[in-house]
Structures are given as structure tokens and as C-alpha cells.
mmCIF file of C-alpha atoms (C1' of nucleotides) in Angstrom:
data_model
loop_
_atom_site.group_PDB
_atom_site.id
_atom_site.type_symbol
_atom_site.label_atom_id
_atom_site.label_comp_id
_atom_site.label_asym_id
_atom_site.label_seq_id
_atom_site.Cartn_x
_atom_site.Cartn_y
_atom_site.Cartn_z
ATOM 1 C CA MET A 1 0.000 0.000 0.000
ATOM 2 C CA LYS A 2 1.255 3.404 -1.003
ATOM 3 C CA LEU A 3 -0.211 6.688 0.191
ATOM 4 C CA SER A 4 -0.084 10.194 -1.129
ATOM 5 C CA PHE A 5 -1.828 13.256 0.166
ATOM 6 C CA THR A 6 -2.944 16.596 -1.127
ATOM 7 C CA ASP A 7 -4.941 19.210 0.743
ATOM 8 C CA ASN A 8 -8.146 17.298 1.094
ATOM 9 C CA LEU A 9 -7.562 14.085 -0.791
ATOM 10 C CA THR A 10 -5.896 10.841 0.164
ATOM 11 C CA GLU A 11 -4.794 8.611 -2.693
ATOM 12 C CA ILE A 12 -4.029 4.955 -2.090
ATOM 13 C CA THR A 13 -2.219 2.794 -4.625
ATOM 14 C CA GLU A 14 -0.765 -0.718 -4.625
ATOM 15 C CA LEU A 15 -3.756 -2.002 -2.720
ATOM 16 C CA GLU A 16 -5.735 -4.664 -4.546
ATOM 17 C CA ASP A 17 -8.041 -5.551 -1.699
ATOM 18 C CA PHE A 18 -10.068 -2.369 -1.550
ATOM 19 C CA ASP A 19 -13.225 -2.309 -3.616
ATOM 20 C CA PRO A 20 -15.595 0.387 -2.307
ATOM 21 C CA VAL A 21 -18.599 -1.250 -3.964
ATOM 22 C CA LYS A 22 -17.944 -4.585 -2.285
ATOM 23 C CA ILE A 23 -16.925 -3.054 1.029
ATOM 24 C CA PHE A 24 -20.102 -1.026 1.291
ATOM 25 C CA GLU A 25 -22.516 -3.439 -0.389
ATOM 26 C CA CYS A 26 -21.406 -6.727 1.144
ATOM 27 C CA GLY A 27 -23.866 -6.301 3.968
ATOM 28 C CA GLN A 28 -21.616 -5.306 6.848
ATOM 29 C CA CYS A 29 -22.784 -1.678 6.987
ATOM 30 C CA PHE A 30 -25.819 0.286 5.903
ATOM 31 C CA ARG A 31 -25.066 3.985 5.688
ATOM 32 C CA TRP A 32 -22.618 4.483 2.783
ATOM 33 C CA ILE A 33 -24.584 5.668 -0.227
ATOM 34 C CA PRO A 34 -23.322 5.706 -3.837
ATOM 35 C CA ASP A 35 -24.025 8.440 -6.354
ATOM 36 C CA GLU A 36 -24.656 7.689 -10.028
ATOM 37 C CA SER A 37 -20.931 7.346 -10.750
ATOM 38 C CA GLY A 38 -20.197 4.943 -7.900
ATOM 39 C CA VAL A 39 -18.728 7.442 -5.455
ATOM 40 C CA TYR A 40 -19.746 6.569 -1.903
ATOM 41 C CA THR A 41 -20.549 9.144 0.760
ATOM 42 C CA GLY A 42 -20.767 8.228 4.422
ATOM 43 C CA LEU A 43 -19.543 8.841 7.919
ATOM 44 C CA PHE A 44 -17.655 7.337 10.753
ATOM 45 C CA ARG A 45 -18.991 9.083 13.847
ATOM 46 C CA LYS A 46 -18.778 12.792 12.958
ATOM 47 C CA HIS A 47 -16.252 12.337 10.157
ATOM 48 C CA ALA A 48 -17.737 12.413 6.675
ATOM 49 C CA ALA A 49 -15.989 11.469 3.431
ATOM 50 C CA ARG A 50 -16.431 10.395 -0.141
ATOM 51 C CA VAL A 51 -14.695 7.188 -1.222
ATOM 52 C CA TRP A 52 -14.181 5.734 -4.678
ATOM 53 C CA ARG A 53 -11.849 3.706 -6.848
ATOM 54 C CA GLU A 54 -10.475 4.515 -10.300
ATOM 55 C CA GLY A 55 -8.449 1.643 -11.706
ATOM 56 C CA GLU A 56 -5.485 1.091 -9.433
ATOM 57 C CA LYS A 57 -6.204 4.140 -7.305
ATOM 58 C CA VAL A 58 -8.444 4.498 -4.278
ATOM 59 C CA PHE A 59 -9.491 7.979 -3.206
ATOM 60 C CA ILE A 60 -10.743 9.212 0.123
ATOM 61 C CA THR A 61 -11.654 12.865 0.545
ATOM 62 C CA SER A 62 -9.565 13.369 3.646
ATOM 63 C CA ASP A 63 -6.478 15.270 4.622
ATOM 64 C CA LYS A 64 -3.502 13.352 5.943
ATOM 65 C CA GLU A 65 -4.256 14.070 9.569
ATOM 66 C CA THR A 66 -7.830 12.733 9.454
ATOM 67 C CA PHE A 67 -6.747 9.781 7.338
ATOM 68 C CA GLU A 68 -4.201 8.761 9.945
ATOM 69 C CA ALA A 69 -6.561 9.427 12.849
ATOM 70 C CA VAL A 70 -9.728 7.956 11.408
ATOM 71 C CA TRP A 71 -9.791 6.244 8.021
ATOM 72 C CA ARG A 72 -6.668 4.123 8.244
ATOM 73 C CA ASP A 73 -8.211 2.380 11.193
ATOM 74 C CA TYR A 74 -11.815 2.391 9.950
ATOM 75 C CA PHE A 75 -10.867 0.672 6.697
ATOM 76 C CA ASP A 76 -8.558 -1.755 8.511
ATOM 77 C CA LEU A 77 -5.779 -0.749 6.136
ATOM 78 C CA ASP A 78 -2.958 -2.307 8.097
ATOM 79 C CA ARG A 79 -4.276 -5.796 7.556
ATOM 80 C CA ASP A 80 -3.232 -7.881 4.565
ATOM 81 C CA TYR A 81 -6.443 -9.200 3.036
ATOM 82 C CA ALA A 82 -4.612 -10.737 0.096
ATOM 83 C CA GLU A 83 -2.800 -12.934 2.593
ATOM 84 C CA ILE A 84 -6.077 -13.792 4.322
ATOM 85 C CA ARG A 85 -7.637 -14.794 1.005
ATOM 86 C CA ARG A 86 -4.733 -17.113 0.332
ATOM 87 C CA MET A 87 -5.501 -18.930 3.557
ATOM 88 C CA PHE A 88 -8.995 -19.653 2.257
ATOM 89 C CA SER A 89 -7.917 -21.835 -0.646
ATOM 90 C CA ILE A 90 -8.507 -24.822 1.599
ATOM 91 C CA ASP A 91 -11.709 -25.884 -0.156
ATOM 92 C CA ASP A 92 -13.205 -25.227 -3.538
ATOM 93 C CA TYR A 93 -16.292 -23.313 -2.453
ATOM 94 C CA MET A 94 -14.430 -20.998 -0.100
ATOM 95 C CA LYS A 95 -11.775 -20.397 -2.712
ATOM 96 C CA LYS A 96 -14.385 -19.268 -5.198
ATOM 97 C CA ALA A 97 -16.144 -17.131 -2.604
ATOM 98 C CA ALA A 98 -12.891 -15.387 -1.665
ATOM 99 C CA GLU A 99 -12.039 -14.721 -5.307
ATOM 100 C CA PHE A 100 -15.497 -13.361 -5.925
ATOM 101 C CA GLY A 101 -15.327 -11.158 -2.824
ATOM 102 C CA LYS A 102 -11.793 -9.913 -3.416
ATOM 103 C CA GLY A 103 -11.776 -6.277 -2.385
ATOM 104 C CA ILE A 104 -13.940 -6.697 0.695
ATOM 105 C CA ARG A 105 -12.493 -5.468 3.971
ATOM 106 C CA ILE A 106 -14.084 -5.721 7.407
ATOM 107 C CA LEU A 107 -14.725 -2.176 8.560
ATOM 108 C CA ARG A 108 -13.924 -1.195 12.115
ATOM 109 C CA GLN A 109 -17.333 0.255 12.782
ATOM 110 C CA ASP A 110 -18.624 2.202 15.717
ATOM 111 C CA ARG A 111 -19.745 -0.352 18.295
ATOM 112 C CA TRP A 112 -22.917 1.301 19.372
ATOM 113 C CA GLU A 113 -23.971 1.850 15.784
ATOM 114 C CA ALA A 114 -23.243 -1.798 15.006
ATOM 115 C CA LEU A 115 -25.307 -2.934 17.979
ATOM 116 C CA CYS A 116 -28.339 -0.911 16.869
ATOM 117 C CA SER A 117 -27.929 -1.652 13.189
ATOM 118 C CA PHE A 118 -27.922 -5.398 13.653
ATOM 119 C CA ILE A 119 -30.854 -5.286 16.055
ATOM 120 C CA ILE A 120 -32.696 -3.520 13.260
ATOM 121 C CA SER A 121 -31.495 -6.033 10.672
ATOM 122 C CA GLN A 122 -33.358 -8.956 12.184
ATOM 123 C CA CYS A 123 -36.061 -10.436 9.984
ATOM 124 C CA ASN A 124 -35.707 -7.506 7.634
ATOM 125 C CA ASN A 125 -34.421 -6.700 4.156
ATOM 126 C CA ILE A 126 -31.522 -4.422 3.301
ATOM 127 C CA PRO A 127 -33.442 -1.532 1.692
ATOM 128 C CA ARG A 128 -35.696 -1.304 4.713
ATOM 129 C CA ILE A 129 -32.790 -1.650 7.162
ATOM 130 C CA ARG A 130 -31.157 1.301 5.414
ATOM 131 C CA LYS A 131 -34.345 3.332 5.522
ATOM 132 C CA ILE A 132 -34.901 2.735 9.223
ATOM 133 C CA ILE A 133 -31.330 3.612 10.167
ATOM 134 C CA GLU A 134 -31.418 6.737 8.028
ATOM 135 C CA ALA A 135 -34.655 7.876 9.658
ATOM 136 C CA LEU A 136 -33.149 7.234 13.088
ATOM 137 C CA CYS A 137 -30.141 9.382 12.189
ATOM 138 C CA GLN A 138 -32.153 12.199 10.642
ATOM 139 C CA LEU A 139 -34.517 12.400 13.580
ATOM 140 C CA HIS A 140 -32.062 11.927 16.433
ATOM 141 C CA GLY A 141 -28.520 12.311 15.119
ATOM 142 C CA GLU A 142 -26.383 15.441 14.948
ATOM 143 C CA PRO A 143 -26.126 17.362 11.673
ATOM 144 C CA VAL A 144 -22.768 17.406 9.920
ATOM 145 C CA GLU A 145 -22.227 19.840 7.075
ATOM 146 C CA PHE A 146 -20.357 18.159 4.244
ATOM 147 C CA GLU A 147 -19.756 19.515 0.757
ATOM 148 C CA GLY A 148 -22.868 21.639 0.838
ATOM 149 C CA LYS A 149 -25.105 18.880 2.133
ATOM 150 C CA THR A 150 -26.281 18.030 5.618
ATOM 151 C CA LEU A 151 -25.485 14.528 6.828
ATOM 152 C CA PHE A 152 -26.452 13.127 10.199
ATOM 153 C CA THR A 153 -24.425 11.173 12.720
ATOM 154 C CA PHE A 154 -25.731 7.994 14.248
ATOM 155 C CA PRO A 155 -27.553 9.088 17.422
ATOM 156 C CA ALA A 156 -25.757 8.574 20.717
ATOM 157 C CA ALA A 157 -27.169 6.027 23.144
ATOM 158 C CA GLU A 158 -27.763 8.861 25.606
ATOM 159 C CA LYS A 159 -29.977 10.545 23.041
ATOM 160 C CA LEU A 160 -32.187 7.484 22.545
ATOM 161 C CA ALA A 161 -32.275 6.275 26.140
ATOM 162 C CA PRO A 162 -34.988 8.702 27.351
ATOM 163 C CA LEU A 163 -37.326 7.877 24.456
ATOM 164 C CA SER A 164 -40.309 5.560 24.552
ATOM 165 C CA PRO A 165 -41.105 3.033 21.819
ATOM 166 C CA GLU A 166 -43.901 5.334 20.673
ATOM 167 C CA ASP A 167 -41.366 8.119 20.184
ATOM 168 C CA LEU A 168 -39.624 5.886 17.662
ATOM 169 C CA ALA A 169 -42.811 5.295 15.667
ATOM 170 C CA PRO A 170 -41.737 7.687 12.872
ATOM 171 C CA VAL A 171 -38.652 5.542 12.360
ATOM 172 C CA ARG A 172 -40.919 2.651 11.305
ATOM 173 C CA CYS A 173 -38.802 -0.012 12.945
ATOM 174 C CA GLY A 174 -41.823 -1.869 14.270
ATOM 175 C CA TYR A 175 -41.348 -4.329 17.084
ATOM 176 C CA ARG A 176 -37.634 -3.533 17.241
ATOM 177 C CA ALA A 177 -38.258 -0.141 18.877
ATOM 178 C CA PRO A 178 -38.225 -1.435 22.472
ATOM 179 C CA TYR A 179 -35.097 -3.453 21.673
ATOM 180 C CA ILE A 180 -33.291 -0.302 20.516
ATOM 181 C CA ILE A 181 -34.363 1.621 23.579
ATOM 182 C CA ASP A 182 -33.362 -1.184 25.919
ATOM 183 C CA ALA A 183 -29.942 -1.259 24.306
ATOM 184 C CA ALA A 184 -29.641 2.533 24.491
ATOM 185 C CA ARG A 185 -30.467 2.490 28.197
ATOM 186 C CA ALA A 186 -28.041 -0.297 28.941
ATOM 187 C CA VAL A 187 -25.254 1.667 27.271
ATOM 188 C CA ALA A 188 -26.254 5.084 28.643
ATOM 189 C CA GLU A 189 -26.560 3.744 32.177
ATOM 190 C CA GLY A 190 -23.232 1.981 31.943
ATOM 191 C CA ARG A 191 -24.676 -1.507 32.399
ATOM 192 C CA LEU A 192 -23.228 -2.365 29.000
ATOM 193 C CA ASP A 193 -19.721 -1.053 28.384
ATOM 194 C CA LEU A 194 -18.985 -1.838 24.756
ATOM 195 C CA ASP A 195 -15.404 -0.625 25.069
ATOM 196 C CA LYS A 196 -14.628 -3.181 27.731
ATOM 197 C CA LEU A 197 -15.969 -6.131 25.781
ATOM 198 C CA THR A 198 -12.911 -6.596 23.598
ATOM 199 C CA ALA A 199 -10.662 -7.319 26.540
ATOM 200 C CA ALA A 200 -13.303 -9.623 27.991
ATOM 201 C CA GLY A 201 -12.839 -12.101 25.146
ATOM 202 C CA TYR A 202 -15.230 -13.717 22.684
ATOM 203 C CA GLU A 203 -17.408 -15.853 24.958
ATOM 204 C CA THR A 204 -17.929 -13.155 27.572
ATOM 205 C CA ALA A 205 -18.566 -10.480 24.963
ATOM 206 C CA LEU A 206 -21.104 -12.682 23.213
ATOM 207 C CA ASN A 207 -22.962 -13.596 26.388
ATOM 208 C CA THR A 208 -22.956 -10.023 27.655
ATOM 209 C CA LEU A 209 -24.430 -8.760 24.394
ATOM 210 C CA LYS A 210 -27.088 -11.468 24.510
ATOM 211 C CA THR A 211 -28.387 -10.069 27.789
ATOM 212 C CA ILE A 212 -29.797 -7.178 25.733
ATOM 213 C CA SER A 213 -33.306 -8.044 24.606
ATOM 214 C CA GLY A 214 -33.508 -8.393 20.868
ATOM 215 C CA VAL A 215 -29.912 -9.593 20.684
ATOM 216 C CA GLY A 216 -29.632 -13.296 20.028
ATOM 217 C CA ASP A 217 -26.788 -15.438 18.777
ATOM 218 C CA LYS A 218 -26.697 -14.125 15.221
ATOM 219 C CA VAL A 219 -26.916 -10.430 16.059
ATOM 220 C CA ALA A 220 -24.401 -10.787 18.886
ATOM 221 C CA ASN A 221 -21.929 -12.407 16.511
ATOM 222 C CA CYS A 222 -22.385 -9.555 14.042
ATOM 223 C CA ILE A 223 -21.637 -7.009 16.736
ATOM 224 C CA VAL A 224 -18.595 -8.926 17.910
ATOM 225 C CA LEU A 225 -17.312 -9.200 14.340
ATOM 226 C CA PHE A 226 -18.129 -5.757 12.948
ATOM 227 C CA GLY A 227 -17.989 -3.711 16.139
ATOM 228 C CA LEU A 228 -15.371 -5.431 18.251
ATOM 229 C CA GLN A 229 -13.180 -6.678 15.410
ATOM 230 C CA MET A 230 -13.050 -10.220 16.665
ATOM 231 C CA LEU A 231 -12.409 -11.553 13.188
ATOM 232 C CA ASP A 232 -12.901 -15.162 14.178
ATOM 233 C CA ALA A 233 -16.612 -14.592 14.919
ATOM 234 C CA PHE A 234 -18.832 -16.355 12.386
ATOM 235 C CA PRO A 235 -22.419 -15.062 12.358
ATOM 236 C CA LYS A 236 -24.793 -17.554 10.748
ATOM 237 C CA ASP A 237 -27.730 -15.968 9.021
ATOM 238 C CA VAL A 238 -30.053 -17.746 6.617
ATOM 239 C CA TRP A 239 -27.714 -17.201 3.642
ATOM 240 C CA ILE A 240 -24.717 -18.611 5.445
ATOM 241 C CA LYS A 241 -26.743 -21.553 6.699
ATOM 242 C CA ARG A 242 -27.874 -22.235 3.154
ATOM 243 C CA ALA A 243 -24.309 -22.035 1.838
ATOM 244 C CA LEU A 244 -23.043 -24.326 4.581
ATOM 245 C CA ARG A 245 -25.844 -26.817 4.022
ATOM 246 C CA GLY A 246 -25.170 -26.983 0.305
ATOM 247 C CA ASN A 247 -21.396 -27.133 0.375
ATOM 248 C CA TYR A 248 -20.157 -28.510 3.676
ATOM 249 C CA PRO A 249 -20.742 -31.570 5.854
ATOM 250 C CA LYS A 250 -23.435 -31.367 8.499
ATOM 251 C CA ASP A 251 -20.999 -31.268 11.416
ATOM 252 C CA PHE A 252 -18.815 -28.609 9.775
ATOM 253 C CA SER A 253 -17.177 -26.097 12.119
ATOM 254 C CA PRO A 254 -16.166 -22.634 10.854
ATOM 255 C CA SER A 255 -13.151 -22.829 13.135
ATOM 256 C CA VAL A 256 -11.334 -24.550 10.250
ATOM 257 C CA PHE A 257 -11.142 -21.056 8.737
ATOM 258 C CA GLY A 258 -9.015 -20.066 11.712
ATOM 259 C CA GLN A 259 -8.598 -16.643 13.245
ATOM 260 C CA TYR A 260 -10.129 -14.962 10.181
ATOM 261 C CA ALA A 261 -13.277 -17.076 10.027
ATOM 262 C CA GLY A 262 -15.343 -13.889 10.150
ATOM 263 C CA VAL A 263 -13.718 -12.673 6.956
ATOM 264 C CA ALA A 264 -14.500 -16.037 5.385
ATOM 265 C CA GLN A 265 -18.066 -15.576 6.524
ATOM 266 C CA GLN A 266 -18.259 -12.218 4.761
ATOM 267 C CA TYR A 267 -16.876 -13.576 1.489
ATOM 268 C CA MET A 268 -19.321 -16.471 1.770
ATOM 269 C CA PHE A 269 -22.269 -14.212 2.537
ATOM 270 C CA TYR A 270 -21.497 -11.900 -0.371
ATOM 271 C CA TYR A 271 -21.006 -14.843 -2.719
ATOM 272 C CA ALA A 272 -24.151 -16.634 -1.597
ATOM 273 C CA ARG A 273 -26.266 -13.518 -1.941
ATOM 274 C CA SER A 274 -24.880 -12.729 -5.390
ATOM 275 C CA GLY A 275 -26.535 -15.803 -6.838
ATOM 276 C CA GLN A 276 -23.322 -16.588 -8.769
ATOM 277 C CA ASN A 277 -23.099 -20.074 -7.313
ATOM 278 C "C1'" DA B 1 -53.365 -12.091 -1.450
ATOM 279 C "C1'" DA B 2 -50.161 -14.443 1.109
ATOM 280 C "C1'" DA B 3 -45.564 -15.016 1.845
ATOM 281 C "C1'" DC B 4 -41.277 -13.471 2.874
ATOM 282 C "C1'" DA B 5 -37.284 -10.609 4.645
ATOM 283 C "C1'" DG B 6 -29.636 -11.018 7.186
ATOM 284 C "C1'" DG B 7 -34.085 -13.202 14.192
ATOM 285 C "C1'" DC B 8 -35.662 -13.086 18.737
ATOM 286 C "C1'" DC B 9 -38.779 -14.064 22.499
ATOM 287 C "C1'" DT B 10 -41.913 -16.891 24.912
ATOM 288 C "C1'" DA B 11 -44.388 -20.870 25.935
ATOM 289 C "C1'" DA B 12 -44.739 -25.661 25.728
ATOM 290 C "C1'" DA B 13 -43.078 -30.411 24.906
ATOM 291 C "C1'" DT C 1 -32.862 -28.799 24.410
ATOM 292 C "C1'" DT C 2 -35.526 -28.299 20.664
ATOM 293 C "C1'" DT C 3 -39.778 -26.471 18.257
ATOM 294 C "C1'" DA C 4 -43.839 -23.520 16.898
ATOM 295 C "C1'" DG C 5 -46.065 -19.219 16.630
ATOM 296 C "C1'" DG C 6 -46.106 -14.350 16.767
ATOM 297 C "C1'" DC C 7 -44.092 -10.010 15.896
ATOM 298 C "C1'" DC C 8 -43.989 -4.377 12.851
ATOM 299 C "C1'" DT C 9 -43.561 -3.112 8.268
ATOM 300 C "C1'" DG C 10 -42.831 -2.947 3.279
ATOM 301 C "C1'" DT C 11 -42.466 -5.385 -0.975
ATOM 302 C "C1'" DT C 12 -43.576 -8.793 -4.345
#
DNA sequence: AAACAGGCCTAAA
DNA sequence: TTTAGGCCTGTT
């Protein structure tokens, strides 16, 4: 990976494994929106940017300082995904999935946002998940002025904690409203300290998250993977279950994919959903 | 129109 | 410990 900076633009070259379309559309996040030419706009906390790829170059509208403080970490740029993909040549299906998903990276997302987002994702489809999260941000997030437009941050737990489920009615999240508020209260009151979960280890983190109502095994694994960067977590949604059923023995354990099983999961999810197999 | 969508919760075997 | 039914809402 090679970096060069101008005033408000970071240019990355010599980095094969960075495809904005796959990163933002592979299902790990819901708030990066493309324009008609494939340029994505989004935020991490209060930091907004546009991101796109032209041939061998990746661009992020960010000065050097913000890139080093925010985006380098957010895009997990110090991890070698090409090397990870090589480790997945252990079986034919996974090899194809990793080739197909080449360019995906696991974002280091905000934990609280990941918790809420995957509560919302349950029994839901992606367009509606996006819509609900966007409404939540517009109604309760903080405005951020960016290139002449107003974007909104993901609302802080403290902001949602005092609300009632009825207050969330305009968000149209249905029966998930009390789940979101429960989670917000747990975080705001300090009962759930997301920052301490990483040190607690996988099992403890998973079980702690599952004490929040509306967070079961699948959602908890998503939070652990996308919010806590435990890349061995392997959330099993219906697509993954289908892929496993069709291509692996019944007693198959994702632990054969090792410490990056979660990355394997993401390649597999993206591949399964693409309908290419 | 009825079923389904990146589950979870509760009650009941 | 596993299984069925219900749940908000929007789309097909």
C-alpha cells in the first residue's frame, strides 16, 4: 500500500483488496450511499468522506491528519487481506467465494452503531434496514455539514435512552423499537460497556451482548465481528446456513477457517447472496 | 393475497 | 434442548 496526500484528498495505490462497492454493499454496513458514478458518501462518527476507486487508485476525501486518525483504522488498512484470502484456498467453495469477494475489507465500525444496526437487521431486508437507520439518524442524530449537504451522525445512546417506543414510531422499525431503547439504556446507564468487551474475550462479549433483549446469537456475533473486530466470529444468518448446508458436511465447524473465520463468513455471505453459485 | 425478509422471544413439549 | 407461533412493516 502506497499513500499520497494533497490538501483534502488521500490517494491509495498498490492495494488490490479495496473495492468500495464490495466493502459497502457486502452487507456489513448500511449507511454508505453511492451516487450515479459509484462514489460513496458516508460517515464514521462525525467524520464524513467520499470514497471511490479509479483503476489502481483508491481515493478518500480526507487530509492526511484525518486519514491517519480515522480512516486508516476504519478501513482496517494495516491488515493484509490478500494474505487472508490465500488462507482460504482450503476448499473449492471458499476459494471461489474469496475470489469473488476480493476487495472486501471488514470495517472497524462504531460499536454502538453496530449494535443498533444489527438489532434492526433482524427479519428484515436491506433496503428497509437502510431506511430505518437513516430515519433514526435524521430524527435523532447530529447534523454534519459536508460539501454543501447536511449529513447526520448515528444518534448517541444517551440521546435514545430517554425515548419511549412510541417516540420511535416515525422511524418505522416496528417491534424492534423497544429493543433499541433497551440497548440505548443499557449503554447510557453503563450496564453495558462496549469498550470493555474486547478485553473480555469472545465468549464473555457474546454472552454479555445477549443479555440485551432483541440480541440473540446471530446479532451478537455480528456485533462482535463488525464492532469489536473479533475476526474469528462467524455469524450464521439464513444465507450462510444455506451455503453451509449446500457445500459442507453437516458437522462442519467454521473454526477450520481459523482466526479470520469472520472474513470467510463475509466472502461467503457476499457470494451466496450474489446468486453466482 | 399471502408469503417473505440477514431473528428473537416466549411458551410448551 | 428443541420447536412452533407471533411479531412491525414494506415489498412482491
